[in-house]
Amino acid sequence: RDFLVLYHEQYVTEHSAASHTKYYPRSGKERPELIVNKQFARDAPSILRINGVEPSGESEEDKVRSAYHSLVQAVGGSTEKAQRVALVANQNLGVYLYEVVVKMFENHAGVSVMQAGQHHVDIRTTRRGVVVVFLALFRLQPDDAIEQIGQLVRGSVRVDYIKKVVSVHISEPQDPRKA
């Protein structure tokens, strides 16, 4: 609970996309009106997974609707709970993870932490509820290097709504050829 309070204070601010809504109007019986936070709407088509699978659909809107529908089902049909999870299940969780990695390696002189381009957020559903996991790969890039040659670090943050526990895991740095 403390994590969610701090998370909302830092990442669900007045100016963040998570604080603003995206409206999808009704379109026939199959496509009811939908309102989600803009951050979730932006991330659903690109970095969001549901149980490891990208949301289905042809368009970005189709993917947002598919992801949100799966989320509502996972929380027992409660749109209120789904909205709360959607505030966390997005790129902001990756920003949080990046900041943890930066802090962890802040005493490594001459090295900058960079995102290595591989990241996604997975909403894992069970009959008991949801677990949100953000997985990312970071590079410890030497400040004086022109090419990307630094060691790789895998990171994850897991927000378990079932057990009400948040955990972060950061791997040991690895040579990119072995990672």
XYZ file of N, CA and C in Angstrom:
537
model
N 0.826 -1.199 0.000
C 0.000 0.000 0.000
C 0.863 1.252 0.000
N 1.945 1.236 0.785
C 2.841 2.392 0.801
C 3.415 2.649 -0.588
N 3.766 1.570 -1.312
C 4.296 1.720 -2.659
C 3.301 2.465 -3.547
N 2.039 2.051 -3.515
C 1.037 2.671 -4.381
C 0.831 4.139 -4.040
N 0.888 4.479 -2.766
C 0.752 5.882 -2.369
C 1.907 6.693 -2.952
N 3.138 6.213 -2.763
C 4.306 6.918 -3.298
C 4.286 6.940 -4.829
N 3.906 5.843 -5.434
C 3.829 5.765 -6.892
C 2.873 6.816 -7.444
N 1.711 6.906 -6.837
C 0.733 7.883 -7.305
C 1.224 9.313 -7.093
N 1.888 9.560 -5.981
C 2.415 10.908 -5.728
C 3.448 11.302 -6.777
N 4.256 10.345 -7.231
C 5.332 10.654 -8.170
C 4.939 10.532 -9.637
N 4.062 9.601 -9.971
C 3.812 9.293 -11.380
C 2.390 9.572 -11.861
N 1.465 9.762 -10.972
C 0.097 10.078 -11.367
C -0.159 11.521 -10.911
N 0.600 12.411 -11.510
C 0.543 13.823 -11.141
C -0.383 14.581 -12.079
N -0.624 15.807 -11.751
C -1.536 16.655 -12.524
C -1.163 16.709 -14.011
N 0.121 16.680 -14.307
C 0.563 16.833 -15.690
C 0.875 15.508 -16.391
N 0.782 14.392 -15.693
C 1.101 13.109 -16.316
C -0.067 12.596 -17.153
N 0.268 11.796 -18.164
C -0.768 11.212 -19.021
C -1.681 10.283 -18.226
N -1.163 9.684 -17.161
C -1.977 8.777 -16.345
C -3.104 9.521 -15.627
N -2.961 10.819 -15.475
C -3.982 11.611 -14.779
C -5.078 12.121 -15.710
N -4.915 11.912 -16.977
C -5.887 12.392 -17.951
C -6.516 11.212 -18.664
N -7.700 11.421 -19.191
C -8.434 10.310 -19.783
C -8.469 10.372 -21.297
N -8.652 9.206 -21.865
C -8.841 9.055 -23.307
C -10.222 8.449 -23.491
N -11.019 9.066 -24.340
C -12.396 8.657 -24.552
C -12.528 7.951 -25.902
N -13.119 6.765 -25.866
C -13.450 6.029 -27.084
C -14.974 5.934 -27.133
N -15.612 6.562 -28.117
C -17.081 6.560 -28.162
C -17.644 5.191 -28.523
N -18.893 5.019 -28.162
C -19.621 3.789 -28.485
C -19.668 3.634 -30.003
N -19.560 2.385 -30.445
C -19.630 2.098 -31.876
C -20.337 0.757 -32.038
N -21.643 0.793 -32.037
C -22.437 -0.428 -32.147
C -22.474 -1.198 -30.842
N -23.079 -2.377 -30.872
C -23.214 -3.197 -29.669
C -21.883 -3.789 -29.217
N -21.007 -4.055 -30.157
C -19.737 -4.730 -29.861
C -18.686 -3.798 -29.271
N -18.857 -2.498 -29.412
C -17.849 -1.550 -28.962
C -18.496 -0.475 -28.084
N -18.645 -0.776 -26.791
C -19.255 0.212 -25.890
C -18.310 1.388 -25.644
N -18.874 2.437 -25.106
C -18.074 3.597 -24.712
C -16.972 3.137 -23.751
N -15.777 3.717 -23.889
C -14.661 3.344 -23.029
C -13.873 4.589 -22.662
N -13.551 4.702 -21.375
C -12.717 5.797 -20.892
C -11.589 5.172 -20.076
N -10.350 5.416 -20.512
C -9.169 4.918 -19.799
C -8.176 6.065 -19.660
N -7.177 5.884 -18.785
C -6.175 6.934 -18.672
C -5.303 6.931 -19.932
N -4.827 8.115 -20.305
C -4.078 8.270 -21.556
C -2.796 7.448 -21.585
N -2.164 7.260 -20.443
C -0.918 6.486 -20.421
C -1.198 5.035 -20.780
N -2.260 4.465 -20.223
C -2.645 3.089 -20.548
C -2.995 2.997 -22.031
N -3.739 3.974 -22.541
C -4.143 3.974 -23.947
C -2.922 4.059 -24.868
N -1.943 4.820 -24.475
C -0.729 4.947 -25.288
C 0.092 3.661 -25.267
N 0.171 3.008 -24.101
C 1.042 1.852 -23.945
C 0.421 0.526 -24.366
N -0.889 0.404 -24.294
C -1.544 -0.876 -24.608
C -1.167 -1.414 -25.991
N -1.141 -0.593 -27.029
C -0.799 -1.129 -28.352
C 0.679 -1.464 -28.540
N 1.547 -0.966 -27.676
C 2.975 -1.117 -27.937
C 3.734 -1.966 -26.916
N 3.575 -1.718 -25.631
C 4.400 -2.444 -24.648
C 3.597 -3.301 -23.679
N 2.294 -3.304 -23.803
C 1.467 -4.052 -22.858
C 1.260 -5.495 -23.324
N 1.276 -6.391 -22.358
C 0.968 -7.801 -22.599
C -0.070 -8.221 -21.548
N -0.910 -9.162 -21.931
C -1.834 -9.785 -20.994
C -1.448 -11.262 -20.978
N -0.963 -11.725 -19.826
C -0.466 -13.103 -19.718
C 0.565 -13.408 -20.806
N 1.436 -12.432 -21.067
C 2.517 -12.617 -22.020
C 2.156 -12.415 -23.479
N 0.897 -12.108 -23.760
C 0.437 -11.976 -25.139
C 0.012 -10.532 -25.410
N 0.410 -10.012 -26.565
C 0.001 -8.665 -26.942
C -1.514 -8.619 -27.119
N -2.136 -7.486 -26.799
C -3.594 -7.368 -26.999
C -3.949 -7.576 -28.471
N -5.087 -8.206 -28.698
C -5.514 -8.469 -30.075
C -6.167 -7.231 -30.673
N -6.190 -7.195 -31.980
C -6.858 -6.107 -32.676
C -6.047 -5.569 -33.831
N -6.764 -4.974 -34.764
C -6.130 -4.393 -35.946
C -5.595 -2.995 -35.650
N -6.388 -2.190 -34.978
C -6.024 -0.789 -34.738
C -5.550 -0.598 -33.299
N -5.002 0.575 -33.035
C -4.600 0.897 -31.671
C -5.816 0.860 -30.747
N -6.930 1.409 -31.201
C -8.146 1.396 -30.376
C -8.586 -0.028 -30.077
N -8.538 -0.910 -31.067
C -8.905 -2.317 -30.852
C -8.034 -2.934 -29.758
N -6.731 -2.638 -29.785
C -5.808 -3.191 -28.809
C -6.065 -2.640 -27.415
N -6.380 -1.350 -27.326
C -6.712 -0.756 -26.024
C -7.973 -1.410 -25.469
N -8.989 -1.540 -26.305
C -10.242 -2.161 -25.870
C -10.021 -3.610 -25.439
N -9.242 -4.350 -26.198
C -8.960 -5.751 -25.878
C -8.237 -5.857 -24.529
N -7.211 -5.039 -24.344
C -6.445 -5.067 -23.096
C -7.326 -4.695 -21.916
N -8.125 -3.655 -22.073
C -8.964 -3.202 -20.960
C -10.040 -4.239 -20.644
N -10.621 -4.833 -21.663
C -11.631 -5.877 -21.450
C -11.030 -7.049 -20.662
N -9.828 -7.476 -21.044
C -9.151 -8.569 -20.323
C -8.875 -8.188 -18.878
N -8.491 -6.934 -18.666
C -8.217 -6.454 -17.311
C -9.491 -6.444 -16.463
N -10.576 -5.964 -17.011
C -11.852 -5.942 -16.273
C -12.272 -7.362 -15.903
N -12.127 -8.289 -16.825
C -12.458 -9.688 -16.527
C -11.578 -10.224 -15.402
N -10.302 -9.876 -15.420
C -9.350 -10.394 -14.421
C -9.642 -9.897 -13.014
N -10.280 -8.745 -12.900
C -10.600 -8.198 -11.572
C -12.078 -8.396 -11.241
N -12.655 -9.429 -11.797
C -14.023 -9.809 -11.444
C -15.094 -8.881 -11.977
N -14.819 -8.182 -13.066
C -15.822 -7.321 -13.678
C -15.879 -5.915 -13.119
N -15.003 -5.583 -12.186
C -15.018 -4.256 -11.563
C -14.228 -3.245 -12.395
N -14.932 -2.294 -13.004
C -14.234 -1.260 -13.775
C -13.441 -0.340 -12.850
N -13.890 -0.185 -11.612
C -13.154 0.636 -10.644
C -11.780 0.020 -10.356
N -11.749 -1.286 -10.102
C -10.469 -1.965 -9.856
C -9.598 -1.938 -11.111
N -10.220 -2.149 -12.264
C -9.466 -2.139 -13.521
C -8.816 -0.775 -13.743
N -9.527 0.292 -13.437
C -8.960 1.643 -13.590
C -7.763 1.833 -12.663
N -7.860 1.313 -11.443
C -6.742 1.445 -10.493
C -5.510 0.683 -10.983
N -5.721 -0.509 -11.516
C -4.599 -1.296 -12.035
C -4.017 -0.615 -13.276
N -4.868 -0.067 -14.131
C -4.407 0.596 -15.354
C -3.527 1.810 -15.052
N -3.705 2.414 -13.898
C -2.844 3.537 -13.504
C -1.410 3.089 -13.249
N -1.231 1.810 -12.941
C 0.096 1.263 -12.631
C 0.672 0.487 -13.816
N -0.158 -0.202 -14.565
C 0.290 -1.094 -15.638
C 0.622 -0.315 -16.902
N 1.685 0.479 -16.823
C 2.069 1.282 -17.981
C 3.539 1.692 -17.880
N 3.980 2.512 -18.806
C 5.379 2.929 -18.900
C 5.886 3.591 -17.617
N 5.023 4.205 -16.851
C 5.460 4.846 -15.610
C 6.100 3.843 -14.657
N 5.642 2.616 -14.677
C 6.256 1.579 -13.850
C 7.691 1.321 -14.329
N 7.914 1.447 -15.623
C 9.260 1.331 -16.170
C 10.151 2.493 -15.767
N 9.574 3.679 -15.682
C 10.336 4.844 -15.216
C 10.756 4.623 -13.765
N 9.835 4.111 -12.968
C 10.164 3.781 -11.576
C 11.331 2.795 -11.530
N 11.261 1.735 -12.345
C 12.314 0.715 -12.373
C 13.644 1.328 -12.816
N 13.612 2.168 -13.827
C 14.822 2.843 -14.303
C 15.459 3.649 -13.172
N 14.651 4.360 -12.420
C 15.175 5.164 -11.308
C 15.803 4.286 -10.227
N 15.237 3.103 -9.995
C 15.832 2.157 -9.039
C 17.205 1.703 -9.538
N 17.299 1.386 -10.822
C 18.571 0.931 -11.395
C 19.607 2.057 -11.340
N 19.208 3.273 -11.678
C 20.127 4.421 -11.615
C 20.668 4.582 -10.200
N 19.789 4.509 -9.227
C 20.213 4.649 -7.827
C 21.171 3.522 -7.428
N 20.887 2.328 -7.897
C 21.715 1.173 -7.556
C 23.150 1.324 -8.092
N 23.295 1.958 -9.245
C 24.604 2.082 -9.872
C 25.154 3.515 -9.827
N 24.616 4.353 -8.950
C 25.056 5.743 -8.899
C 26.510 5.901 -8.456
N 27.065 4.932 -7.765
C 28.452 5.018 -7.312
C 29.443 4.424 -8.300
N 28.971 4.001 -9.446
C 29.850 3.475 -10.492
C 30.297 4.654 -11.355
N 31.446 5.218 -11.047
C 31.946 6.396 -11.756
C 32.179 6.081 -13.231
N 31.839 7.045 -14.077
C 32.095 6.908 -15.501
C 31.116 6.032 -16.247
N 29.993 5.716 -15.625
C 28.994 4.848 -16.243
C 27.616 5.504 -16.142
N 26.878 5.444 -17.238
C 25.500 5.927 -17.253
C 24.561 4.751 -17.508
N 23.406 4.778 -16.872
C 22.400 3.738 -17.099
C 21.541 4.168 -18.283
N 21.421 3.265 -19.246
C 20.603 3.530 -20.427
C 19.601 2.399 -20.625
N 18.459 2.743 -21.143
C 17.491 1.712 -21.510
C 18.048 0.999 -22.738
N 17.959 -0.312 -22.760
C 18.512 -1.086 -23.874
C 17.448 -1.445 -24.905
N 16.282 -0.840 -24.827
C 15.270 -1.004 -25.857
C 14.320 -2.163 -25.689
N 14.575 -3.060 -24.780
C 13.703 -4.209 -24.605
C 12.953 -4.069 -23.288
N 11.669 -3.779 -23.374
C 10.879 -3.654 -22.159
C 9.397 -3.860 -22.480
N 8.682 -4.335 -21.490
C 7.230 -4.449 -21.607
C 6.612 -4.602 -20.218
N 5.314 -4.361 -20.170
C 4.561 -4.554 -18.934
C 3.546 -5.668 -19.191
N 3.506 -6.609 -18.273
C 2.642 -7.778 -18.425
C 1.634 -7.803 -17.280
N 0.363 -7.828 -17.638
C -0.690 -8.001 -16.637
C -0.995 -9.495 -16.608
N -0.592 -10.130 -15.519
C -0.776 -11.573 -15.388
C -2.041 -11.815 -14.572
N -2.965 -12.541 -15.169
C -4.271 -12.728 -14.553
C -4.433 -14.143 -14.012
N -5.128 -14.229 -12.890
C -5.499 -15.523 -12.313
C -6.940 -15.394 -11.821
N -7.489 -16.476 -11.344
C -8.849 -16.414 -10.791
C -8.900 -15.540 -9.544
N -7.762 -15.380 -8.883
C -7.723 -14.616 -7.630
C -7.448 -13.133 -7.836
N -7.014 -12.727 -9.040
C -6.715 -11.321 -9.266
C -5.607 -11.123 -10.274
N -4.879 -9.999 -10.139
C -3.840 -9.674 -11.116
C -2.504 -9.371 -10.445
N -1.471 -9.604 -11.231
C -0.110 -9.222 -10.872
C 0.428 -8.454 -12.073
N 0.959 -7.265 -11.832
C 1.535 -6.452 -12.901
C 3.056 -6.563 -12.805
N 3.696 -6.931 -13.923
C 5.148 -7.087 -13.944
C 5.714 -6.240 -15.086
N 6.659 -5.379 -14.745
C 7.373 -4.622 -15.768
C 8.764 -5.225 -15.882
N 9.147 -5.623 -17.091
C 10.450 -6.226 -17.356
C 11.230 -5.318 -18.301
N 12.510 -5.104 -17.996
C 13.309 -4.219 -18.839
C 14.769 -4.648 -18.843
N 15.459 -4.229 -19.881
C 16.887 -4.468 -20.029
C 17.578 -3.108 -20.073
N 18.622 -2.953 -19.256
C 19.361 -1.699 -19.177
C 20.821 -1.949 -19.521
N 21.474 -0.912 -20.006
C 22.894 -0.987 -20.338
C 23.662 -0.031 -19.432
N 24.751 -0.528 -18.843
C 25.659 0.306 -18.063
C 26.720 0.813 -19.041
N 26.446 1.944 -19.632
C 27.253 2.474 -20.724
C 28.399 3.334 -20.204
N 29.652 2.973 -20.562
C 30.778 3.837 -20.180
C 30.582 5.233 -20.787
N 30.790 6.258 -19.992
C 30.559 7.633 -20.442
C 31.426 8.017 -21.631
N 32.607 7.419 -21.755
C 33.522 7.803 -22.828
C 33.405 6.909 -24.067
N 32.481 5.963 -24.082
C 32.339 5.044 -25.219
C 31.407 5.634 -26.278
N 31.783 5.464 -27.519
C 30.940 5.929 -28.627
C 29.923 4.850 -28.978
N 30.370 3.606 -29.032
C 29.484 2.486 -29.333
C 28.813 1.989 -28.060
N 27.695 1.297 -28.225
C 27.012 0.713 -27.071
C 27.709 -0.595 -26.708
N 28.554 -0.517 -25.678
C 29.371 -1.674 -25.315
C 29.214 -2.080 -23.855
N 28.447 -1.351 -23.104
C 28.360 -1.601 -21.668
C 27.682 -2.904 -21.295
N 27.883 -3.274 -20.044
C 27.258 -4.485 -19.517
C 25.741 -4.307 -19.452
N 25.030 -5.427 -19.493
C 23.570 -5.413 -19.449
C 23.064 -5.819 -18.069
N 21.972 -5.193 -17.671
C 21.320 -5.476 -16.396
C 19.842 -5.710 -16.683
N 19.331 -6.811 -16.203
C 17.885 -7.090 -16.327
C 17.196 -6.623 -15.052
N 16.053 -6.001 -15.233
C 15.313 -5.530 -14.072
C 13.844 -5.854 -14.198
N 13.208 -6.007 -13.052
C 11.761 -6.214 -13.047
C 11.180 -5.619 -11.774
N 9.969 -5.137 -11.902
C 9.197 -4.721 -10.731
C 7.866 -5.457 -10.832
N 7.468 -6.033 -9.727
C 6.262 -6.867 -9.669
C 5.305 -6.271 -8.642
N 4.126 -5.888 -9.101
C 3.088 -5.353 -8.219
C 2.014 -6.431 -8.115
N 2.002 -7.111 -6.992
C 1.105 -8.246 -6.777
C -0.128 -7.752 -6.017
N -1.224 -7.588 -6.744
C -2.464 -7.110 -6.124
C -3.133 -8.201 -5.301
N -2.748 -9.444 -5.501
C -3.336 -10.559 -4.757
C -2.751 -10.597 -3.350
N -1.415 -10.605 -3.271
C -0.731 -10.679 -1.976
C -0.445 -9.301 -1.387
N -0.721 -8.251 -2.185
C -0.464 -6.870 -1.759
C 1.013 -6.659 -1.422
N 1.860 -7.120 -2.361
C 3.304 -7.039 -2.197
C 3.914 -6.472 -3.480
N 4.935 -5.637 -3.317
C 5.685 -5.116 -4.452
C 7.131 -5.563 -4.296
N 7.709 -6.096 -5.365
C 9.103 -6.528 -5.303
C 9.845 -6.044 -6.547
N 11.123 -5.774 -6.352
C 11.994 -5.339 -7.441
C 13.177 -6.289 -7.497
N 13.547 -6.700 -8.700
C 14.718 -7.550 -8.881
C 15.614 -6.917 -9.938
N 16.884 -6.786 -9.616
C 17.892 -6.276 -10.534
C 18.993 -7.325 -10.627
N 19.324 -7.754 -11.833
C 20.359 -8.778 -12.008
C 21.739 -8.174 -11.819
N 22.702 -9.048 -11.699
C 24.106 -8.619 -11.729
C 24.426 -8.202 -13.167
N 25.312 -7.232 -13.354
C 25.695 -6.853 -14.711
C 26.310 -8.035 -15.459
N 25.964 -8.151 -16.740
C 26.465 -9.252 -17.570
C 27.058 -8.708 -18.849
N 28.051 -9.410 -19.362
C 28.630 -9.077 -20.657
C 27.525 -9.217 -21.706
N 27.375 -8.248 -22.610
C 26.285 -8.319 -23.605
C 26.338 -9.566 -24.489
N 27.494 -10.131 -24.680
C 27.593 -11.331 -25.523
C 27.064 -12.555 -24.799
N 26.936 -12.491 -23.471
C 26.461 -13.635 -22.692
C 25.030 -13.450 -22.180
N 24.515 -12.245 -22.293
C 23.185 -11.930 -21.714
C 22.058 -12.541 -22.505
